[in-house]
PDB file of C-alpha atoms in Angstrom:
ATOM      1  CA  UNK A   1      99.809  82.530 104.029  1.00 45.00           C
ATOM      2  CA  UNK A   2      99.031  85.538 105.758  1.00 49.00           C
ATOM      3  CA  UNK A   3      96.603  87.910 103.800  1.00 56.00           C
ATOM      4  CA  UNK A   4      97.862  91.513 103.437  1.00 67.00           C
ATOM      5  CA  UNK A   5      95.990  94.694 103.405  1.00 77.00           C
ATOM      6  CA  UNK A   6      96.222  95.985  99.584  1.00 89.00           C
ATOM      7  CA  UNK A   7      96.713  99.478  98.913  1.00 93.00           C
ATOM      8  CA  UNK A   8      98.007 102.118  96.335  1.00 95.00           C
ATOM      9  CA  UNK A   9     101.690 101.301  95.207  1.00 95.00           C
ATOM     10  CA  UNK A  10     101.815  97.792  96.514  1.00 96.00           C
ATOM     11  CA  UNK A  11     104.310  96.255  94.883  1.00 96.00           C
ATOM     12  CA  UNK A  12     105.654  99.550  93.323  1.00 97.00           C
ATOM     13  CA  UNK A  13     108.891 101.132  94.393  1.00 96.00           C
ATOM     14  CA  UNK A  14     108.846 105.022  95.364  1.00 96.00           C
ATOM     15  CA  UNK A  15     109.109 106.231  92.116  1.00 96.00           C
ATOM     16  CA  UNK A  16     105.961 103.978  91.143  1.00 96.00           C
ATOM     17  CA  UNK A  17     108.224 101.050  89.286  1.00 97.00           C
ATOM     18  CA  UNK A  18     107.214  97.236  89.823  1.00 97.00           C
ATOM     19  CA  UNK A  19     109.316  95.703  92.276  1.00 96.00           C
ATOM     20  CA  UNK A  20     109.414  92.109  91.001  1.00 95.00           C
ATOM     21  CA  UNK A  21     107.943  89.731  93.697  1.00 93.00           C
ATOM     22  CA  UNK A  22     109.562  86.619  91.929  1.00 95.00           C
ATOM     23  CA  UNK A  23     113.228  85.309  93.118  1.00 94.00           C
ATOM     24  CA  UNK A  24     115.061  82.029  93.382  1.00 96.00           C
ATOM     25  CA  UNK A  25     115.249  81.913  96.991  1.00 96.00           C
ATOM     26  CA  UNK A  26     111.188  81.895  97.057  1.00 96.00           C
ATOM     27  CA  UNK A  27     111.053  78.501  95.572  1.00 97.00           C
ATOM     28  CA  UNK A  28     110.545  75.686  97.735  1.00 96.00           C
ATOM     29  CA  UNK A  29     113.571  73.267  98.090  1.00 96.00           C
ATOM     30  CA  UNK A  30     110.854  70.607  97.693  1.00 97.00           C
ATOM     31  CA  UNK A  31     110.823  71.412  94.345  1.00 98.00           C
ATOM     32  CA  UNK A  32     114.288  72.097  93.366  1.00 97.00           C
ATOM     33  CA  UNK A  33     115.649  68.686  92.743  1.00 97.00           C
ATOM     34  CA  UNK A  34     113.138  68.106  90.483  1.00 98.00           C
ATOM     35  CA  UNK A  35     113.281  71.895  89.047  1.00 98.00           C
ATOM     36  CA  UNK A  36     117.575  70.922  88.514  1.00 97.00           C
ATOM     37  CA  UNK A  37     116.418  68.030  87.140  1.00 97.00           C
ATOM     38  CA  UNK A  38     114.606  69.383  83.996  1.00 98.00           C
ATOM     39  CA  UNK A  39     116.876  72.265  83.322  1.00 98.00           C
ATOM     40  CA  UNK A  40     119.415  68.987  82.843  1.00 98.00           C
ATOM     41  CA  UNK A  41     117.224  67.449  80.370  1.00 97.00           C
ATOM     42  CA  UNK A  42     116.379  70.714  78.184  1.00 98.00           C
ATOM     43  CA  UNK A  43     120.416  71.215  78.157  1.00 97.00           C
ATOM     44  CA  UNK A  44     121.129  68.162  76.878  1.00 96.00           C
ATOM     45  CA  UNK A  45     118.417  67.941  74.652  1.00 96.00           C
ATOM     46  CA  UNK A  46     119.056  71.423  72.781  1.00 96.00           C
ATOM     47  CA  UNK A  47     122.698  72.327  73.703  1.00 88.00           C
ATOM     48  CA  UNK A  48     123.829  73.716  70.733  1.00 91.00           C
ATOM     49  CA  UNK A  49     120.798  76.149  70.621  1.00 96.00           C
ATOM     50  CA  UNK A  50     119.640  76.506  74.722  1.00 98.00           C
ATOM     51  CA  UNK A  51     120.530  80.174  75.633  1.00 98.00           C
ATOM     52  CA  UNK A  52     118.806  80.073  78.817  1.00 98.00           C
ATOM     53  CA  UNK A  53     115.678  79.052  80.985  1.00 98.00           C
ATOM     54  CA  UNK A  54     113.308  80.479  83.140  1.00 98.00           C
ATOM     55  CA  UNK A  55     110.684  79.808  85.780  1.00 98.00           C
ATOM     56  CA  UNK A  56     107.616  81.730  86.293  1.00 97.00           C
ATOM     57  CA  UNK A  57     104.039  81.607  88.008  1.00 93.00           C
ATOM     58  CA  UNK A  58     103.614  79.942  91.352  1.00 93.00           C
ATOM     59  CA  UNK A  59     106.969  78.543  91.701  1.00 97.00           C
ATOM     60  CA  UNK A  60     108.487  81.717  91.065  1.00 96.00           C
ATOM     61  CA  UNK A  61     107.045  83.545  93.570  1.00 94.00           C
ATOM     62  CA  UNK A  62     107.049  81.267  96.249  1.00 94.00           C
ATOM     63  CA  UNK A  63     103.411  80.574  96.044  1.00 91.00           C
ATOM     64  CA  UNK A  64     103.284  76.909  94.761  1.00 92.00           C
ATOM     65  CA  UNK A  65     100.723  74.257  96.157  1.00 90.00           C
ATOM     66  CA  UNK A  66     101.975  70.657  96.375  1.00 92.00           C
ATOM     67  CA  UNK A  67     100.611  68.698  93.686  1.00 89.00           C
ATOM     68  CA  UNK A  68      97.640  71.331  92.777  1.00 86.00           C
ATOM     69  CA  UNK A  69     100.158  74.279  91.181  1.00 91.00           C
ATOM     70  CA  UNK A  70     102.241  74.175  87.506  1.00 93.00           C
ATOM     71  CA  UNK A  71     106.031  73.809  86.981  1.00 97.00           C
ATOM     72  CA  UNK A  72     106.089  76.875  84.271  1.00 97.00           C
ATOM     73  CA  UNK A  73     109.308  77.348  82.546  1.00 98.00           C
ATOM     74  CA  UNK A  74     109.969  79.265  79.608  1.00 98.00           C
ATOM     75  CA  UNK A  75     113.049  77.987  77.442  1.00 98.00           C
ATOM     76  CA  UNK A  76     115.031  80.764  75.339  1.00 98.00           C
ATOM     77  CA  UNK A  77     116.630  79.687  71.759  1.00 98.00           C
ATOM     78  CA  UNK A  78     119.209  80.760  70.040  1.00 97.00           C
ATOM     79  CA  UNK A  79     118.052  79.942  66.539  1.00 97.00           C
ATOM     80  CA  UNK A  80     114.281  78.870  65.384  1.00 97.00           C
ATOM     81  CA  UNK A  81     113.484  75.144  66.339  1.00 97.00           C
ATOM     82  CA  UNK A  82     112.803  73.242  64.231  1.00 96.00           C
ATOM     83  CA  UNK A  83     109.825  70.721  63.806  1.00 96.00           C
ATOM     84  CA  UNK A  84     111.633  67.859  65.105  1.00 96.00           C
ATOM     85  CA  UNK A  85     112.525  69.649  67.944  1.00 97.00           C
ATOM     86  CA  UNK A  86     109.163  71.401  68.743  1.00 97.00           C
ATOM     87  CA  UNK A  87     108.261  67.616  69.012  1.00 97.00           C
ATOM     88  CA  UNK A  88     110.714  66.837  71.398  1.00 97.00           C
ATOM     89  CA  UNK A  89     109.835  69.609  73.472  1.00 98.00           C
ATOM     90  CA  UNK A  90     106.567  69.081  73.886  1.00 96.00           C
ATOM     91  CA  UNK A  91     107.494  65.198  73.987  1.00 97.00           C
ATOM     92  CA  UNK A  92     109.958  66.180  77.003  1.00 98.00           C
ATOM     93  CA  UNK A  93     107.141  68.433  78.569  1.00 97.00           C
ATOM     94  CA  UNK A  94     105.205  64.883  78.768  1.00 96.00           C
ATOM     95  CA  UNK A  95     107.348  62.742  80.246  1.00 97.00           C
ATOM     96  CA  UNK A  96     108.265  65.738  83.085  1.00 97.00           C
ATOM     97  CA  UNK A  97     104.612  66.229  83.581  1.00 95.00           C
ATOM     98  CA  UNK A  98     104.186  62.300  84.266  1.00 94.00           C
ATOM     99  CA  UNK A  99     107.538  62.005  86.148  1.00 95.00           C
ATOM    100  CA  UNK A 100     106.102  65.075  88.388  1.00 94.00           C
ATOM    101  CA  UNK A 101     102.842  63.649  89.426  1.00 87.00           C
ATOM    102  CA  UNK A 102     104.072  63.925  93.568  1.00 91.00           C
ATOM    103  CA  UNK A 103     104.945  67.604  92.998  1.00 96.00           C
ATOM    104  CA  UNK A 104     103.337  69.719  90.199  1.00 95.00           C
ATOM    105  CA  UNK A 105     100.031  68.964  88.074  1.00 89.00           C
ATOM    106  CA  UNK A 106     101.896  69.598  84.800  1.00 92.00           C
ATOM    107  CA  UNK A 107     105.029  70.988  83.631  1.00 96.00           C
ATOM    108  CA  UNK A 108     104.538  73.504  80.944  1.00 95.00           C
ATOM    109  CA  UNK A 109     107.733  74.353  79.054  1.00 97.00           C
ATOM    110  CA  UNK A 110     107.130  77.949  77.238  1.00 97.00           C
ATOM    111  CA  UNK A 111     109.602  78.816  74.129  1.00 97.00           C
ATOM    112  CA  UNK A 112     111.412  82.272  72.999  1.00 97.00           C
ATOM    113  CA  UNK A 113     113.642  83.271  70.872  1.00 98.00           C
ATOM    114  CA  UNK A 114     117.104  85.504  71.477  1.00 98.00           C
ATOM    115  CA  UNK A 115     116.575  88.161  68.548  1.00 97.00           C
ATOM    116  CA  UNK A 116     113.006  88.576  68.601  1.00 97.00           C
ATOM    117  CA  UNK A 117     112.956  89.030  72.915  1.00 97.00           C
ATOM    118  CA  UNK A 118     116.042  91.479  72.560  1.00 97.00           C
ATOM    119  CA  UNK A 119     114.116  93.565  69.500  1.00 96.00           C
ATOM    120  CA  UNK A 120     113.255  96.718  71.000  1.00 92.00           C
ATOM    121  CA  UNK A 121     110.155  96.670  69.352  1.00 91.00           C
ATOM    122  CA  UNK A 122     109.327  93.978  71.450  1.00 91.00           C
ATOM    123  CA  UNK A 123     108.740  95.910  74.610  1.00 88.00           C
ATOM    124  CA  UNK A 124     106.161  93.515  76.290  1.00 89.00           C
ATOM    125  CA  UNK A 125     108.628  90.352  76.299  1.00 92.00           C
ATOM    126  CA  UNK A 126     111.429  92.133  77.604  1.00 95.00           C
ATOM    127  CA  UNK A 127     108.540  93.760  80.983  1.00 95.00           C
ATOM    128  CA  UNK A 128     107.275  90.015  80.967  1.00 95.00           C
ATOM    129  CA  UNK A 129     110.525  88.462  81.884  1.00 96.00           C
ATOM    130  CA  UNK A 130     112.128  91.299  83.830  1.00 96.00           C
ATOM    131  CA  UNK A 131     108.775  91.145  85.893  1.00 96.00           C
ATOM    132  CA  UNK A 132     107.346  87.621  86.071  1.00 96.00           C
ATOM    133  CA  UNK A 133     109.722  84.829  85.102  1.00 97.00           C
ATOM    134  CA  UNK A 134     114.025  84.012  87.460  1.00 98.00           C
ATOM    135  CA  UNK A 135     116.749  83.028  85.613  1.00 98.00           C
ATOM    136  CA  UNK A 136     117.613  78.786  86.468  1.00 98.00           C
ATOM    137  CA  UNK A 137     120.557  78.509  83.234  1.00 98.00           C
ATOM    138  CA  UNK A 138     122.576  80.584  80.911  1.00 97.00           C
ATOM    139  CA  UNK A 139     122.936  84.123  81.030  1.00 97.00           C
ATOM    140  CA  UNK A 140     120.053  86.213  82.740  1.00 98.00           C
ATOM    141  CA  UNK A 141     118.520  88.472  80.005  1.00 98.00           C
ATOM    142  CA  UNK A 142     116.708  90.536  82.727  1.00 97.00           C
ATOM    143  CA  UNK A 143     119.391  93.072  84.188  1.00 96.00           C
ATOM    144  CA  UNK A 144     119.031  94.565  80.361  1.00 96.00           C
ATOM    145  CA  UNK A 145     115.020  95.194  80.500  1.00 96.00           C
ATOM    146  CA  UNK A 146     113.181  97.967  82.513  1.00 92.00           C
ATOM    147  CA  UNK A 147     111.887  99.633  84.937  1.00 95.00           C
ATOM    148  CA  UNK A 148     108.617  98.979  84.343  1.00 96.00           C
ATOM    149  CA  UNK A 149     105.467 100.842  85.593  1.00 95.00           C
ATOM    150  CA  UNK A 150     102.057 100.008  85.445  1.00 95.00           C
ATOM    151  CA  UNK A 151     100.483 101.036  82.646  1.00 94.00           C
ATOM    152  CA  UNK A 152      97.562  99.760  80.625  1.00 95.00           C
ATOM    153  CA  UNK A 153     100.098  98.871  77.638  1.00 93.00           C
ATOM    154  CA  UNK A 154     101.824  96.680  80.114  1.00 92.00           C
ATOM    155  CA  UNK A 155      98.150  95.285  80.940  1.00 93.00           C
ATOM    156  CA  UNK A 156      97.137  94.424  77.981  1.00 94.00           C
ATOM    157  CA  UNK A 157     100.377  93.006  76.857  1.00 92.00           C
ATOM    158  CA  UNK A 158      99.955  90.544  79.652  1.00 91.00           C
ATOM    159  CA  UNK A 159      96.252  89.236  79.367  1.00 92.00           C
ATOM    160  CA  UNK A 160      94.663  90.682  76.305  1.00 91.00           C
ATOM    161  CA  UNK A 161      94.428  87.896  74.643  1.00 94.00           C
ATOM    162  CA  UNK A 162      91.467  86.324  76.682  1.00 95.00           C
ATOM    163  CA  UNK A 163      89.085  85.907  73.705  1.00 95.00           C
ATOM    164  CA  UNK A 164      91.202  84.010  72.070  1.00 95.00           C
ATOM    165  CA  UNK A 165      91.911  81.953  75.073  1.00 94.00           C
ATOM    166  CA  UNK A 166      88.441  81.854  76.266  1.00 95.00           C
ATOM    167  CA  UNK A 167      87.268  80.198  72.077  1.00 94.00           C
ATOM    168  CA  UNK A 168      90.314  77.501  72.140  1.00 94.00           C
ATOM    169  CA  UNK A 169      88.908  76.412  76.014  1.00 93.00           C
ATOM    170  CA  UNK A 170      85.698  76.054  75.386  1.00 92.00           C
ATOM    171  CA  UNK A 171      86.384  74.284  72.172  1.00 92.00           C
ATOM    172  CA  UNK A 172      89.064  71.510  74.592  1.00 91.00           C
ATOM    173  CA  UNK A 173      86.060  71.494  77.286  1.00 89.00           C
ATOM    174  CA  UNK A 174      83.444  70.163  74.902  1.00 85.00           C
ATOM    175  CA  UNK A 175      85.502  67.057  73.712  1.00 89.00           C
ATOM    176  CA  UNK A 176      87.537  66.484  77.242  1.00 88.00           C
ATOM    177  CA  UNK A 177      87.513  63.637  79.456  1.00 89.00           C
ATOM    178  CA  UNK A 178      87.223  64.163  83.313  1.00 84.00           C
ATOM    179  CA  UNK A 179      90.230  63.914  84.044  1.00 80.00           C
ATOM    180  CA  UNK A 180      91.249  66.543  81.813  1.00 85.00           C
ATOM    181  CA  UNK A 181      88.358  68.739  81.928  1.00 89.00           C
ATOM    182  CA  UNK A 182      89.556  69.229  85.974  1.00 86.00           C
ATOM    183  CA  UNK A 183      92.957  70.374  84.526  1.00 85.00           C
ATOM    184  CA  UNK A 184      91.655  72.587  81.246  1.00 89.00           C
ATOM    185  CA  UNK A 185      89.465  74.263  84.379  1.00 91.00           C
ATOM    186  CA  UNK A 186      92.202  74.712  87.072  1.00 90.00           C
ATOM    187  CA  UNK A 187      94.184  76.663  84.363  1.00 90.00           C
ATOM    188  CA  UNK A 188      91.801  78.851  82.795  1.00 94.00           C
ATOM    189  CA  UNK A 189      90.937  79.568  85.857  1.00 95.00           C
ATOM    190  CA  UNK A 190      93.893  81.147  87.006  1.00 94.00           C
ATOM    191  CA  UNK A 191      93.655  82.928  83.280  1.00 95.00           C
ATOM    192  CA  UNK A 192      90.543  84.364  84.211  1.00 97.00           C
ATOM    193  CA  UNK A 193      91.683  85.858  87.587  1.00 97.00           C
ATOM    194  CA  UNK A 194      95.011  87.362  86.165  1.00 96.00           C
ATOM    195  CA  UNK A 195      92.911  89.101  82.971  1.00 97.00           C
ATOM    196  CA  UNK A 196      90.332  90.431  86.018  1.00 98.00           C
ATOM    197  CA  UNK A 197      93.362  91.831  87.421  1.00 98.00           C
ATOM    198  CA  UNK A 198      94.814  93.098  84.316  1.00 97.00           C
ATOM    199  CA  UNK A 199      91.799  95.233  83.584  1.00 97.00           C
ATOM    200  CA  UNK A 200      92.572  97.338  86.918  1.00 97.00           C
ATOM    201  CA  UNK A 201      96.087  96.648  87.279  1.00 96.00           C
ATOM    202  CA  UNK A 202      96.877 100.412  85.492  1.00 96.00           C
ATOM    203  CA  UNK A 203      94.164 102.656  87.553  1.00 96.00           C
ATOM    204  CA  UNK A 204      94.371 100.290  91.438  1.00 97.00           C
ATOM    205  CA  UNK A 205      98.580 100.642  90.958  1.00 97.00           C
ATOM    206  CA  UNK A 206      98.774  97.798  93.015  1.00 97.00           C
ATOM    207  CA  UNK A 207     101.184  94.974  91.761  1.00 96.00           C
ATOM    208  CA  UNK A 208     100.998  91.527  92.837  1.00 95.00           C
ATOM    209  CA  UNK A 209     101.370  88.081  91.225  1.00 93.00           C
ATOM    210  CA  UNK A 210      99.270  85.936  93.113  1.00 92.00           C
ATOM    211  CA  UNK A 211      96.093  84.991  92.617  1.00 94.00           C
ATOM    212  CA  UNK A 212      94.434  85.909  96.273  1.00 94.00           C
ATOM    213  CA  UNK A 213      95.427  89.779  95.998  1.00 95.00           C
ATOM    214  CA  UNK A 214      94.817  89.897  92.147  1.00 96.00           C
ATOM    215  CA  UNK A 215      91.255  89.014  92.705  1.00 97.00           C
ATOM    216  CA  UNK A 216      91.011  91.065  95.771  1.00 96.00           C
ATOM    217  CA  UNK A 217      92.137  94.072  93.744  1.00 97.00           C
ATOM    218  CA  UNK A 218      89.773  93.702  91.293  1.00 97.00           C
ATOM    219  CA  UNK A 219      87.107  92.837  93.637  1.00 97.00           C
ATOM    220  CA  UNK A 220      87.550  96.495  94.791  1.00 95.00           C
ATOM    221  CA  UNK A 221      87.016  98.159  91.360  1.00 96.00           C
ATOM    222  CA  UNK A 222      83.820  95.300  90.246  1.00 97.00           C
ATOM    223  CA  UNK A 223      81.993  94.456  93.793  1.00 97.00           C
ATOM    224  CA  UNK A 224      79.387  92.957  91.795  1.00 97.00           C
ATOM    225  CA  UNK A 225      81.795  90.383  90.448  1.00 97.00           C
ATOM    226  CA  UNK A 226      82.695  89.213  93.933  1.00 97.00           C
ATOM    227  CA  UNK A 227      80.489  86.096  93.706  1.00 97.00           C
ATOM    228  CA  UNK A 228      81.990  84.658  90.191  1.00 97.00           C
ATOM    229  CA  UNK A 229      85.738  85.873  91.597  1.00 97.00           C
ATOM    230  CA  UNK A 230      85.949  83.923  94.562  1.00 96.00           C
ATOM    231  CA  UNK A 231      84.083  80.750  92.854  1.00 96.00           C
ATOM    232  CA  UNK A 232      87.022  80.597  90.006  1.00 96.00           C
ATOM    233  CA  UNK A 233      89.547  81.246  92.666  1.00 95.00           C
ATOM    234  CA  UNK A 234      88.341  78.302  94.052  1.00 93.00           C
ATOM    235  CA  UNK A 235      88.151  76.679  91.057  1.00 93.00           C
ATOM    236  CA  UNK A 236      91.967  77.463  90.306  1.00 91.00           C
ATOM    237  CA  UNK A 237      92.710  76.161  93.733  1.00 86.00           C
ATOM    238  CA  UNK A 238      91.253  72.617  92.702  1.00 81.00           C
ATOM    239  CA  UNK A 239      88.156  72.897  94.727  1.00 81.00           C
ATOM    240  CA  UNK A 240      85.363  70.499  92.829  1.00 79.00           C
ATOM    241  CA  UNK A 241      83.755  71.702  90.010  1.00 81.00           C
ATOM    242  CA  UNK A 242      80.366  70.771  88.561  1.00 86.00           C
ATOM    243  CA  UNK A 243      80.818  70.287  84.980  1.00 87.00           C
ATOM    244  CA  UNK A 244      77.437  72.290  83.524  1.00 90.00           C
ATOM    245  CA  UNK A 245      77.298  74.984  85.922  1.00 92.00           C
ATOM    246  CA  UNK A 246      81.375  75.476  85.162  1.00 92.00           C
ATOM    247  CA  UNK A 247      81.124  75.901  81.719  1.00 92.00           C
ATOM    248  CA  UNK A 248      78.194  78.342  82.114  1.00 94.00           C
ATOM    249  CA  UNK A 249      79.758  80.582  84.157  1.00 95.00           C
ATOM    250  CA  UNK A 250      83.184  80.679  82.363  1.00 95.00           C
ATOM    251  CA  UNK A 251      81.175  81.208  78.947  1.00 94.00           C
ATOM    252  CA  UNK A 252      79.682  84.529  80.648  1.00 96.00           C
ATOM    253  CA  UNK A 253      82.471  86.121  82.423  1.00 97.00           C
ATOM    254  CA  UNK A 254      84.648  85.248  79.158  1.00 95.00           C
ATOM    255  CA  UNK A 255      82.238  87.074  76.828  1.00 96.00           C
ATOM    256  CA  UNK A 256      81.922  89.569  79.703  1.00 97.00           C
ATOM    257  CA  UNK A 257      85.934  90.044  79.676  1.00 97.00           C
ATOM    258  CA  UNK A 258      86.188  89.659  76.077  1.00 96.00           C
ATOM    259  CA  UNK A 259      83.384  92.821  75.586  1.00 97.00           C
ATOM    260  CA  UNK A 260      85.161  95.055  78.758  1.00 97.00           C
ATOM    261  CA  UNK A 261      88.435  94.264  79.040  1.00 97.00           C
ATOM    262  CA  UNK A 262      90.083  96.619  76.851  1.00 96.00           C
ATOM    263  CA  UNK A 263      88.132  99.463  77.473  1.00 96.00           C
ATOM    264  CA  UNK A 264      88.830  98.904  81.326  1.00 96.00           C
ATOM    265  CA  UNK A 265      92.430  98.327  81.159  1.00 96.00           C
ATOM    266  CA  UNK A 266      92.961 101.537  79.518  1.00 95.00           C
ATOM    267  CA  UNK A 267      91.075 103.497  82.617  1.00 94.00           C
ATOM    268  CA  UNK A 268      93.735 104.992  84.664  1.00 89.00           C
ATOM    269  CA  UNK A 269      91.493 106.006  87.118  1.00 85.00           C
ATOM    270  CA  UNK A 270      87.831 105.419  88.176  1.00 77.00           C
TER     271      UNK A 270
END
């Protein structure tokens, strides 16, 4: 893909709203089969209680890598689940994950609820899936939500929750085998490099949802960082990763993030 030149209101409309760079017609038809496929199995798993499902990351915005990105959906309840069906869902999340080995490294399946998304109170779900997730099944909540502009409540909303993110990691890296250690990397990875970009996302008013240009943005505001930046893009790419050296480095720019992040993301300008 062809690597744009960022600037100031990127991604934002004229009036400085996010223009939504997520849409069905971005998602590979390699994909969809297999996308269909699993919106099938969550309907006739919960369809009493299914209001709808979504797609977000990657495959949302068109950005997907054979094999190396997630399927990410987020499933929307009518009523609470209940344990038995938490198990099945994650259970169901499994089996898609194995079934998808040619096409995604896992299938995540996210869950919300009707009541507590439409609460206005909950402002930050509502920006989340207006912004960041496409409607596959069931009526699309997102015509009712926004506009949405960048501000460092939106940031935070997003990624401030990197220290607890950063503890449950490390805790998974310490007792994981190889082949899971690659995977706990890949994704925290790509956690890293969003919460980066959430820290400048409010003063840079540049909005993107891929990886490349939300590093590059914040590679602007933190030169210094460029070094770590680019090696956990790599890293989030699937590029081979040394174990000790790994673990160091995501233990420093986690406590680093964890100790800057919210004073950062509140800076609207430098």
């Amino acid at each position: 893909m062809k690597r744009r030149r960022l600037k100031t209101g990127d991604g934002l409309d004229d009036e400085g709203f996010i223009v939504s760079d997520v849409n069905l017609k971005l998602i590979d038809d390699v994909y969809m089969p297999f996308i269909r496929e699993s919106v099938e199995k969550l309907k006739n798993s919960f369809s009493r209680n299914l209001h709808s499902v979504y797609v977000y990351g990657s495959v949302a915005g068109g950005d997907a890598i054979q094999c190396k990105s997630d399927l990410d959906l987020l499933t929307v309840y009518q009523e609470q689940l209940s344990s038995d069906q938490s198990s099945h869902l994650k259970l169901l999340a499994e089996q898609l994950s194995y079934k998808a080995n040619l096409l995604f490294r896992e299938v995540g399946i996210a869950v919300g609820y009707y009541d507590y998304i439409m609460d206005p109170a909950n402002y930050y779900e509502q920006a989340f899936l207006k912004e960041l997730c496409v409607c596959l099944y069931g009526e699309d909540l997102r015509p009712r939500f926004g506009p949405y502009k960048l501000t460092p409540e939106i940031a935070i909303s997003f990624n401030g929750d990197i220290c607890d993110v950063l503890q449950r990691t490390m805790r998974r890296i310490s007792i994981a085998s190889d082949e899971e250690f690659k995977s706990i990397i890949q994704g925290f990875a790509r956690k890293l490099i969003r919460t980066y970009y959430s820290m400048v996302m409010a003063r840079s008013q540049i909005w993107s949802t891929r990886l490349n240009e939300q590093s590059e943005v914040f590679i602007h505001h933190f030169p210094m960082k460029e070094a770590n930046v680019r090696t956990i893009l790599n890293w989030a790419g699937g590029a081979s990763i040394d174990r000790n050296i790994c673990i160091k480095l995501f233990r420093e720019e986690g406590q680093w993030l964890c100790e800057n992040f919210f004073n950062e993301a509140n800076k609207t300008n430098d």
